[in-house]
Amino acid sequence: MSSDLTYVTNAGSGRAVVSGSRLLLIEGPDAPLELNLPAAGITVGIATDCKLRLTDKRVSRNHLHIMPDQNGFRVRDLGSTNGTFLNGTRIDDAVVPAGATIQVGKSAIKLVGGERYAVVPPSAQNHFGGLLGISLAMREVFGVLERVVGSAASILVEGETGTGKEVVAHAIHSQSPRAKAPFVALDCGAIAPNLVESEFFGHVRGAFTGAIDTRPGAFERAHGGTLFLDEIGELPLDLQPKLLRVLETREVRKVGGGEVKSVDVRVVAGTNRDLQEMVEEGAFRADLFYRLAVVHVVLPPLRSRTEDLPALIEKFLRELGAKDPGAVNGPNFDLLATHAWPGNVRELRNVLQRAVACTGSSDFKFSDLPIHLGGRPRAARNDKSAVSAQIIDLNVPFSDAKERVIDSFEQAYLSQLLVAAEGNVAEASRRSGLNRRHLYDLLKKHGLRA
């Protein structure tokens, strides 16, 4: 497999692919030009952060996004002024075959692929490190990870809160040649902005107020091993070039220091945000995204792989002390199988841990557990402060509780927005100030229809 190919799990189709596709700019003020197309795709426009930046005055700042698809290429117009055209027909979001030419402004882009586009088969195993799943979606993730675990390629792991992004990082580390070296995890969303650079690269004594000792940063502590950068989407924009420089040079300089030190670190980044969308909005650097997403893995939410529930339940119950949890079926299983699992696998484990704790015994069966999934009392629903208090579960971490509040707000806002707009998405987009494509994604996420 050539070195410029990129593995990615395609969350939309549930397939894993290897992309070696190309774009040929064959007409326009910037032609001729050839560009390799990464599996995560690229944005085309006149903005400085576009991977394919054009000077064509009829092209919008962020005009369109192009990414490989198992049937050719997915071409998505990003709300451009002058549109995106295929064979004279304006397209908004379409899959087009390899060899097609699309027109944007006065520029023509030919999509080249086919012979270097391949499917990565799902793994024959139902686990990878601490990850467990018999579902096709998870075995496709395992198939990609098995292929790249021995390399030093950076990996971007996207997924909702609680889907197991850090478990992926630990699994990659434990099964790689770096297993005996350090594993260091850094939560980018939990660091004070003025300390991010110090946490990444370290500092010397006296570099700033409170720097009473010289301290190595995360890259230095992870030398020879793996560095997991959790919530990478929360990294301040002004610090992203410094991280990019380290990833490219593999050298760090402590804050306040003059010595440059080489580091050998494999980086795994995790986020519950859509980094590609953040790139299109200018909230995340495109060059850093492509450097992190050499391998791009999207973890499926638990609600989309309920066939994995029995195995996960048994695994967690044994970890919680059950010698024989008994059959995983009956009313308790029916209750868990119909839950939406906004907190995903982490929430499942917390629910089981709470149920086990309530038994007060180490000798229990799954069928006897007092399963409680939470919820808020009916009487409290009209009281805003009571509602906020009721949807907060102190048995889960802060980030999970915050995500639930956000999800609850989004669903309520969007439901009322659709009523006010009488189901018209264009009107809803105008009222809310949301990009139409982003609005569609949110509606799909919460199971709402225009």
Short mmCIF file of C-alpha atoms in Angstrom, two decimals:
data_model
loop_
_atom_site.label_atom_id
_atom_site.label_comp_id
_atom_site.label_asym_id
_atom_site.label_seq_id
_atom_site.Cartn_x
_atom_site.Cartn_y
_atom_site.Cartn_z
CA MET A 1 0.00 0.00 0.00
CA SER A 2 1.57 3.31 -1.00
CA SER A 3 2.46 5.77 1.72
CA ASP A 4 0.12 8.52 0.53
CA LEU A 5 -3.03 6.46 1.08
CA THR A 6 -5.19 7.33 4.05
CA TYR A 7 -7.41 4.98 6.03
CA VAL A 8 -10.75 6.31 7.19
CA THR A 9 -13.98 4.90 8.57
CA ASN A 10 -16.91 6.38 6.73
CA ALA A 11 -19.61 6.98 9.33
CA GLY A 12 -22.22 7.71 6.71
CA SER A 13 -22.01 4.36 4.93
CA GLY A 14 -20.51 2.22 7.66
CA ARG A 15 -17.68 1.27 5.29
CA ALA A 16 -13.96 1.68 5.74
CA VAL A 17 -11.99 2.90 2.75
CA VAL A 18 -8.50 3.71 1.56
CA SER A 19 -8.36 6.84 -0.53
CA GLY A 20 -5.78 7.78 -3.15
CA SER A 21 -7.99 10.00 -5.26
CA ARG A 22 -6.93 13.25 -6.98
CA LEU A 23 -8.34 16.54 -8.17
CA LEU A 24 -7.22 18.10 -11.46
CA LEU A 25 -7.89 21.81 -11.92
CA ILE A 26 -8.12 21.85 -15.71
CA GLU A 27 -9.67 25.27 -16.37
CA GLY A 28 -9.66 28.66 -14.68
CA PRO A 29 -7.20 31.34 -13.53
CA ASP A 30 -5.29 28.87 -11.30
CA ALA A 31 -5.11 25.98 -13.81
CA PRO A 32 -3.37 23.66 -14.34
CA LEU A 33 -3.07 22.17 -10.86
CA GLU A 34 -3.10 18.65 -9.39
CA LEU A 35 -3.92 17.83 -5.76
CA ASN A 36 -4.14 14.55 -3.85
CA LEU A 37 -7.54 14.16 -2.18
CA PRO A 38 -7.36 12.88 1.42
CA ALA A 39 -10.06 10.52 2.63
CA ALA A 40 -11.50 13.23 4.87
CA GLY A 41 -11.95 15.42 1.79
CA ILE A 42 -11.06 19.07 1.19
CA THR A 43 -12.77 22.45 1.03
CA VAL A 44 -12.47 24.49 -2.17
CA GLY A 45 -12.79 28.28 -2.13
CA ILE A 46 -10.93 31.57 -1.98
CA ALA A 47 -10.48 31.62 1.82
CA THR A 48 -6.89 31.28 3.04
CA ASP A 49 -7.61 28.09 4.98
CA CYS A 50 -9.08 26.21 2.00
CA LYS A 51 -6.98 23.22 0.99
CA LEU A 52 -7.66 24.07 -2.66
CA ARG A 53 -7.49 27.86 -2.65
CA LEU A 54 -8.60 29.56 -5.85
CA THR A 55 -8.33 33.16 -7.04
CA ASP A 56 -11.42 32.86 -9.26
CA LYS A 57 -13.59 35.90 -8.38
CA ARG A 58 -16.79 33.94 -9.03
CA VAL A 59 -15.88 31.39 -6.35
CA SER A 60 -17.10 31.90 -2.76
CA ARG A 61 -14.86 31.92 0.31
CA ASN A 62 -15.86 28.37 1.26
CA HIS A 63 -17.50 27.21 -1.95
CA LEU A 64 -17.73 23.42 -1.79
CA HIS A 65 -16.43 20.30 -0.10
CA ILE A 66 -15.25 17.22 -2.00
CA MET A 67 -14.49 13.84 -0.45
CA PRO A 68 -14.06 10.27 -1.75
CA ASP A 69 -17.07 7.99 -1.63
CA GLN A 70 -17.32 4.25 -2.32
CA ASN A 71 -19.31 5.15 -5.44
CA GLY A 72 -17.06 7.98 -6.61
CA PHE A 73 -16.96 11.40 -4.94
CA ARG A 74 -19.34 13.23 -2.64
CA VAL A 75 -19.63 16.87 -3.73
CA ARG A 76 -21.36 19.24 -1.30
CA ASP A 77 -21.98 22.92 -2.04
CA LEU A 78 -21.42 25.03 1.10
CA GLY A 79 -24.01 27.70 0.33
CA SER A 80 -21.97 29.36 -2.43
CA THR A 81 -23.26 32.44 -4.22
CA ASN A 82 -22.78 31.21 -7.79
CA GLY A 83 -23.32 27.50 -7.26
CA THR A 84 -21.65 24.21 -8.15
CA PHE A 85 -22.51 22.55 -11.47
CA LEU A 86 -22.26 19.08 -12.99
CA ASN A 87 -23.01 18.83 -16.71
CA GLY A 88 -24.78 22.20 -16.57
CA THR A 89 -27.01 21.18 -13.64
CA ARG A 90 -26.64 22.91 -10.29
CA ILE A 91 -26.01 20.47 -7.44
CA ASP A 92 -26.29 20.94 -3.69
CA ASP A 93 -25.18 17.58 -2.28
CA ALA A 94 -24.53 14.69 -4.65
CA VAL A 95 -22.36 11.62 -5.23
CA VAL A 96 -20.74 11.83 -8.67
CA PRO A 97 -18.69 9.18 -10.49
CA ALA A 98 -14.91 9.21 -10.87
CA GLY A 99 -13.91 11.01 -14.04
CA ALA A 100 -16.64 13.64 -13.73
CA THR A 101 -15.84 17.35 -14.11
CA ILE A 102 -17.55 19.93 -11.90
CA GLN A 103 -17.74 23.65 -12.63
CA VAL A 104 -17.33 26.38 -9.99
CA GLY A 105 -17.24 29.93 -11.27
CA LYS A 106 -14.85 29.99 -14.22
CA SER A 107 -12.91 26.99 -12.87
CA ALA A 108 -13.34 23.32 -13.83
CA ILE A 109 -12.25 20.48 -11.54
CA LYS A 110 -11.87 16.93 -12.81
CA LEU A 111 -12.31 14.16 -10.20
CA VAL A 112 -9.82 11.33 -10.69
CA GLY A 113 -10.02 8.07 -8.75
CA GLY A 114 -10.97 4.44 -9.15
CA GLU A 115 -7.89 2.32 -9.38
CA ARG A 116 -6.47 3.52 -6.06
CA TYR A 117 -9.74 3.44 -4.14
CA ALA A 118 -10.23 0.27 -2.12
CA VAL A 119 -12.46 -1.14 0.61
CA VAL A 120 -10.90 -2.14 3.92
CA PRO A 121 -12.74 -5.31 4.98
CA PRO A 122 -14.16 -5.59 8.51
CA SER A 123 -12.10 -7.46 11.05
CA ALA A 124 -12.85 -11.11 11.78
CA GLN A 125 -12.34 -10.29 15.49
CA ASN A 126 -15.00 -8.96 17.87
CA HIS A 127 -12.52 -6.93 19.90
CA PHE A 128 -9.50 -4.70 19.63
CA GLY A 129 -7.72 -4.07 22.90
CA GLY A 130 -10.38 -2.85 25.34
CA LEU A 131 -12.89 -2.25 22.54
CA LEU A 132 -15.67 -4.80 22.12
CA GLY A 133 -18.27 -5.22 19.37
CA ILE A 134 -19.77 -7.84 17.10
CA SER A 135 -21.57 -5.24 14.98
CA LEU A 136 -20.38 -4.55 11.45
CA ALA A 137 -19.76 -0.88 12.30
CA MET A 138 -17.33 -1.77 15.09
CA ARG A 139 -15.61 -4.57 13.18
CA GLU A 140 -14.96 -2.10 10.36
CA VAL A 141 -13.28 0.19 12.91
CA PHE A 142 -11.23 -2.79 14.13
CA GLY A 143 -10.25 -3.59 10.53
CA VAL A 144 -8.77 -0.13 10.05
CA LEU A 145 -7.01 -0.10 13.42
CA GLU A 146 -5.46 -3.52 12.82
CA ARG A 147 -3.90 -2.23 9.61
CA VAL A 148 -2.38 0.93 11.04
CA VAL A 149 -1.49 -0.08 14.61
CA GLY A 150 2.11 -0.86 13.69
CA SER A 151 2.74 2.47 11.95
CA ALA A 152 3.58 5.87 13.40
CA ALA A 153 0.75 7.64 11.56
CA SER A 154 -1.32 10.18 13.48
CA ILE A 155 -4.91 9.12 14.16
CA LEU A 156 -7.98 11.31 14.59
CA VAL A 157 -10.82 9.61 16.49
CA GLU A 158 -14.21 11.30 16.26
CA GLY A 159 -17.31 10.22 18.12
CA GLU A 160 -19.99 11.33 20.53
CA THR A 161 -19.26 11.63 24.24
CA GLY A 162 -18.75 8.23 25.81
CA THR A 163 -18.17 6.22 22.63
CA GLY A 164 -14.67 5.20 23.72
CA LYS A 165 -12.16 7.56 22.11
CA GLU A 166 -9.60 7.20 24.89
CA VAL A 167 -10.15 3.42 24.88
CA VAL A 168 -9.17 3.49 21.20
CA ALA A 169 -6.00 5.42 22.06
CA HIS A 170 -5.07 2.95 24.82
CA ALA A 171 -5.78 -0.01 22.51
CA ILE A 172 -3.59 1.41 19.74
CA HIS A 173 -0.77 2.04 22.20
CA SER A 174 -0.97 -1.35 23.93
CA GLN A 175 -0.88 -3.28 20.63
CA SER A 176 1.78 -1.17 18.94
CA PRO A 177 5.59 -1.46 19.06
CA ARG A 178 5.44 1.47 21.52
CA ALA A 179 3.55 -0.52 24.16
CA LYS A 180 6.41 -0.47 26.69
CA ALA A 181 6.94 3.29 26.36
CA PRO A 182 4.78 5.95 28.10
CA PHE A 183 1.13 6.62 27.31
CA VAL A 184 0.21 10.23 28.12
CA ALA A 185 -3.32 11.66 27.93
CA LEU A 186 -3.99 15.40 27.81
CA ASP A 187 -7.48 16.92 27.87
CA CYS A 188 -7.29 20.06 25.71
CA GLY A 189 -10.67 21.23 26.95
CA ALA A 190 -9.68 21.19 30.63
CA ILE A 191 -6.56 23.38 30.46
CA ALA A 192 -6.58 27.10 31.21
CA PRO A 193 -5.80 28.94 27.94
CA ASN A 194 -2.69 30.58 29.39
CA LEU A 195 -1.27 27.18 30.37
CA VAL A 196 -1.92 25.20 27.18
CA GLU A 197 1.52 25.87 25.70
CA SER A 198 3.21 24.87 28.97
CA GLU A 199 1.15 21.65 29.18
CA PHE A 200 2.11 20.74 25.62
CA PHE A 201 5.78 21.71 25.55
CA GLY A 202 6.82 22.25 29.18
CA HIS A 203 8.41 25.31 30.80
CA VAL A 204 11.61 26.36 32.52
CA ARG A 205 11.80 27.79 36.00
CA GLY A 206 10.72 31.43 36.10
CA ALA A 207 9.10 31.34 32.64
CA PHE A 208 5.92 32.83 34.12
CA THR A 209 4.35 33.55 37.48
CA GLY A 210 4.02 30.27 39.34
CA ALA A 211 6.68 28.42 37.33
CA ILE A 212 8.76 27.56 40.38
CA ASP A 213 10.38 24.50 38.75
CA THR A 214 11.34 23.34 35.28
CA ARG A 215 8.69 20.92 34.02
CA PRO A 216 8.56 18.68 30.93
CA GLY A 217 5.49 18.96 28.70
CA ALA A 218 3.23 16.21 27.40
CA PHE A 219 5.31 15.62 24.25
CA GLU A 220 8.49 15.16 26.25
CA ARG A 221 6.81 12.88 28.81
CA ALA A 222 5.40 10.72 26.00
CA HIS A 223 8.76 10.38 24.21
CA GLY A 224 8.96 6.97 22.54
CA GLY A 225 5.29 6.29 23.22
CA THR A 226 1.81 7.64 22.49
CA LEU A 227 0.24 11.02 23.25
CA PHE A 228 -3.55 11.17 23.37
CA LEU A 229 -4.90 14.69 22.82
CA ASP A 230 -8.50 14.53 23.98
CA GLU A 231 -11.02 17.22 22.96
CA ILE A 232 -8.62 18.54 20.31
CA GLY A 233 -11.48 20.65 18.93
CA GLU A 234 -11.24 22.85 22.04
CA LEU A 235 -7.64 23.86 21.32
CA PRO A 236 -7.47 27.68 20.91
CA LEU A 237 -6.99 28.76 17.30
CA ASP A 238 -3.89 30.83 18.06
CA LEU A 239 -2.09 27.81 19.55
CA GLN A 240 -2.87 25.45 16.68
CA PRO A 241 0.13 26.58 14.54
CA LYS A 242 2.49 25.71 17.40
CA LEU A 243 1.08 22.19 17.66
CA LEU A 244 1.30 21.84 13.88
CA ARG A 245 4.96 22.88 13.95
CA VAL A 246 5.79 20.20 16.53
CA LEU A 247 3.96 17.53 14.53
CA GLU A 248 5.94 18.49 11.43
CA THR A 249 9.41 19.00 12.99
CA ARG A 250 9.14 16.56 15.93
CA GLU A 251 10.95 19.16 18.04
CA VAL A 252 9.80 21.03 21.16
CA ARG A 253 11.06 24.08 22.98
CA LYS A 254 9.99 24.71 26.57
CA VAL A 255 8.22 27.97 27.37
CA GLY A 256 10.94 30.43 28.41
CA GLY A 257 13.71 28.09 27.29
CA GLY A 258 16.15 28.16 24.40
CA GLU A 259 17.02 24.49 23.97
CA VAL A 260 15.26 22.53 21.24
CA LYS A 261 14.62 18.86 22.00
CA SER A 262 13.68 16.11 19.55
CA VAL A 263 10.69 13.93 20.44
CA ASP A 264 9.46 10.63 19.02
CA VAL A 265 5.73 10.51 19.71
CA ARG A 266 2.72 8.96 18.02
CA VAL A 267 -0.26 11.30 18.32
CA VAL A 268 -3.85 10.11 18.69
CA ALA A 269 -6.38 12.96 18.84
CA GLY A 270 -9.98 12.65 20.00
CA THR A 271 -13.00 14.93 19.66
CA ASN A 272 -16.79 14.82 19.92
CA ARG A 273 -17.00 17.70 17.43
CA ASP A 274 -17.01 17.63 13.63
CA LEU A 275 -13.55 18.97 12.87
CA GLN A 276 -14.22 19.10 9.13
CA GLU A 277 -17.17 21.39 9.80
CA MET A 278 -15.00 23.50 12.12
CA VAL A 279 -12.44 23.82 9.33
CA GLU A 280 -15.15 25.05 6.96
CA GLU A 281 -16.27 27.59 9.57
CA GLY A 282 -12.71 28.81 10.17
CA ALA A 283 -12.66 27.55 13.78
CA PHE A 284 -9.97 24.93 13.18
CA ARG A 285 -6.90 25.07 10.94
CA ALA A 286 -7.18 22.96 7.80
CA ASP A 287 -3.46 22.10 7.75
CA LEU A 288 -3.59 20.85 11.35
CA PHE A 289 -6.71 18.80 10.57
CA TYR A 290 -4.98 17.03 7.67
CA ARG A 291 -1.87 16.43 9.78
CA LEU A 292 -3.93 14.82 12.55
CA ALA A 293 -6.32 12.89 10.27
CA VAL A 294 -3.76 10.75 8.46
CA VAL A 295 -5.97 7.98 9.83
CA HIS A 296 -9.53 9.15 10.49
CA VAL A 297 -11.77 6.91 12.61
CA VAL A 298 -15.40 7.69 13.42
CA LEU A 299 -16.85 5.68 16.32
CA PRO A 300 -20.55 4.79 15.97
CA PRO A 301 -22.92 5.75 18.81
CA LEU A 302 -24.25 2.93 20.98
CA ARG A 303 -27.84 3.48 19.80
CA SER A 304 -26.77 2.47 16.27
CA ARG A 305 -25.18 -0.81 17.38
CA THR A 306 -27.58 -2.31 19.90
CA GLU A 307 -26.53 -5.81 18.86
CA ASP A 308 -23.39 -5.15 20.93
CA LEU A 309 -25.39 -4.54 24.14
CA PRO A 310 -25.42 -8.15 25.51
CA ALA A 311 -21.65 -8.55 25.20
CA LEU A 312 -20.97 -5.10 26.66
CA ILE A 313 -23.33 -5.69 29.59
CA GLU A 314 -21.71 -9.02 30.44
CA LYS A 315 -18.22 -7.51 30.14
CA PHE A 316 -19.03 -4.61 32.47
CA LEU A 317 -20.80 -6.81 35.02
CA ARG A 318 -17.79 -9.11 35.24
CA GLU A 319 -15.53 -6.07 35.68
CA LEU A 320 -17.86 -4.95 38.49
CA GLY A 321 -17.42 -8.24 40.33
CA ALA A 322 -20.04 -10.62 38.97
CA LYS A 323 -18.79 -14.21 38.90
CA ASP A 324 -21.78 -15.26 36.78
CA PRO A 325 -24.12 -12.46 35.69
CA GLY A 326 -26.59 -14.96 34.29
CA ALA A 327 -28.57 -14.57 31.09
CA VAL A 328 -28.64 -11.04 29.67
CA ASN A 329 -32.32 -10.89 28.72
CA GLY A 330 -35.73 -10.24 30.20
CA PRO A 331 -37.28 -6.94 31.37
CA ASN A 332 -33.95 -5.41 32.40
CA PHE A 333 -32.49 -5.98 28.95
CA ASP A 334 -35.63 -4.69 27.25
CA LEU A 335 -35.31 -1.49 29.28
CA LEU A 336 -31.67 -1.00 28.30
CA ALA A 337 -32.24 -1.94 24.65
CA THR A 338 -34.87 0.79 24.17
CA HIS A 339 -32.85 3.57 25.82
CA ALA A 340 -31.33 6.28 23.55
CA TRP A 341 -27.94 6.25 25.34
CA PRO A 342 -26.93 9.90 24.93
CA GLY A 343 -23.83 9.10 27.01
CA ASN A 344 -23.13 5.95 24.96
CA VAL A 345 -20.92 3.14 26.34
CA ARG A 346 -19.75 5.22 29.30
CA GLU A 347 -23.33 5.85 30.34
CA LEU A 348 -24.10 2.12 30.06
CA ARG A 349 -21.26 1.30 32.41
CA ASN A 350 -22.36 4.01 34.88
CA VAL A 351 -25.95 2.70 34.87
CA LEU A 352 -24.73 -0.84 35.60
CA GLN A 353 -22.27 0.36 38.24
CA ARG A 354 -25.05 2.24 40.02
CA ALA A 355 -27.33 -0.81 39.86
CA VAL A 356 -24.62 -3.11 41.24
CA ALA A 357 -23.87 -0.67 44.07
CA CYS A 358 -27.56 -0.64 45.01
CA THR A 359 -27.62 -4.42 45.42
CA GLY A 360 -25.10 -4.23 48.27
CA SER A 361 -23.83 -7.67 47.31
CA SER A 362 -21.13 -9.22 45.14
CA ASP A 363 -23.40 -12.18 44.38
CA PHE A 364 -25.92 -10.84 41.88
CA LYS A 365 -27.56 -11.71 38.59
CA PHE A 366 -28.33 -9.29 35.79
CA SER A 367 -32.06 -10.06 36.02
CA ASP A 368 -32.09 -8.98 39.71
CA LEU A 369 -30.39 -5.60 39.24
CA PRO A 370 -32.41 -2.46 40.09
CA ILE A 371 -31.87 -0.68 36.75
CA HIS A 372 -32.58 3.06 36.81
CA LEU A 373 -32.06 5.20 33.71
CA GLY A 374 -32.78 8.61 35.23
CA GLY A 375 -35.28 11.17 33.97
CA ARG A 376 -37.02 14.16 35.46
CA PRO A 377 -40.29 14.27 37.40
CA ARG A 378 -43.33 15.38 35.39
CA ALA A 379 -44.14 18.14 37.91
CA ALA A 380 -40.78 19.80 37.36
CA ARG A 381 -41.06 20.24 33.60
CA ASN A 382 -42.58 23.71 33.69
CA ASP A 383 -39.95 25.08 36.05
CA LYS A 384 -36.81 26.09 34.15
CA SER A 385 -34.45 25.85 37.11
CA ALA A 386 -35.96 22.50 38.14
CA VAL A 387 -35.57 21.11 34.63
CA SER A 388 -31.90 22.13 34.56
CA ALA A 389 -31.32 20.48 37.91
CA GLN A 390 -33.13 17.30 36.97
CA ILE A 391 -31.19 16.61 33.76
CA ILE A 392 -27.87 16.86 35.59
CA ASP A 393 -26.59 13.49 36.78
CA LEU A 394 -23.71 13.80 39.25
CA ASN A 395 -22.85 10.15 38.66
CA VAL A 396 -21.31 11.06 35.31
CA PRO A 397 -18.30 13.32 34.54
CA PHE A 398 -18.79 17.06 33.98
CA SER A 399 -18.24 16.84 30.22
CA ASP A 400 -20.95 14.15 29.89
CA ALA A 401 -23.43 16.11 32.02
CA LYS A 402 -22.73 19.24 29.95
CA GLU A 403 -23.29 17.30 26.71
CA ARG A 404 -26.70 16.11 27.96
CA VAL A 405 -27.79 19.66 28.79
CA ILE A 406 -26.69 20.81 25.33
CA ASP A 407 -28.53 17.91 23.66
CA SER A 408 -31.70 18.71 25.62
CA PHE A 409 -31.50 22.37 24.64
CA GLU A 410 -30.83 21.59 20.97
CA GLN A 411 -33.81 19.26 20.73
CA ALA A 412 -36.19 21.74 22.40
CA TYR A 413 -34.91 24.68 20.33
CA LEU A 414 -35.09 22.84 17.02
CA SER A 415 -38.57 21.47 17.71
CA GLN A 416 -39.93 24.96 18.38
CA LEU A 417 -37.96 26.39 15.47
CA LEU A 418 -39.59 23.97 13.02
CA VAL A 419 -43.05 24.84 14.35
CA ALA A 420 -42.34 28.58 13.98
CA ALA A 421 -40.98 28.07 10.45
CA GLU A 422 -43.92 25.78 9.55
CA GLY A 423 -41.46 23.04 8.60
CA ASN A 424 -39.62 25.18 6.02
CA VAL A 425 -35.88 24.55 6.38
CA ALA A 426 -34.88 27.68 4.47
CA GLU A 427 -36.99 29.80 6.82
CA ALA A 428 -35.69 27.90 9.87
CA SER A 429 -32.12 28.51 8.68
CA ARG A 430 -32.84 32.25 8.28
CA ARG A 431 -34.48 32.56 11.71
CA SER A 432 -31.76 30.63 13.55
CA GLY A 433 -28.72 31.94 11.69
CA LEU A 434 -27.60 28.33 11.15
CA ASN A 435 -26.04 27.13 7.91
CA ARG A 436 -28.67 25.01 6.13
CA ARG A 437 -26.40 21.95 5.93
CA HIS A 438 -25.56 22.25 9.63
CA LEU A 439 -29.25 22.61 10.42
CA TYR A 440 -30.03 19.42 8.46
CA ASP A 441 -27.30 17.59 10.42
CA LEU A 442 -28.75 18.76 13.75
CA LEU A 443 -32.27 17.73 12.73
CA LYS A 444 -30.98 14.30 11.75
CA LYS A 445 -29.05 13.99 15.01
CA HIS A 446 -32.21 14.57 17.08
CA GLY A 447 -34.53 12.54 14.87
CA LEU A 448 -36.54 15.60 13.75
CA ARG A 449 -38.03 16.12 10.29
CA ALA A 450 -38.78 19.27 8.40
#
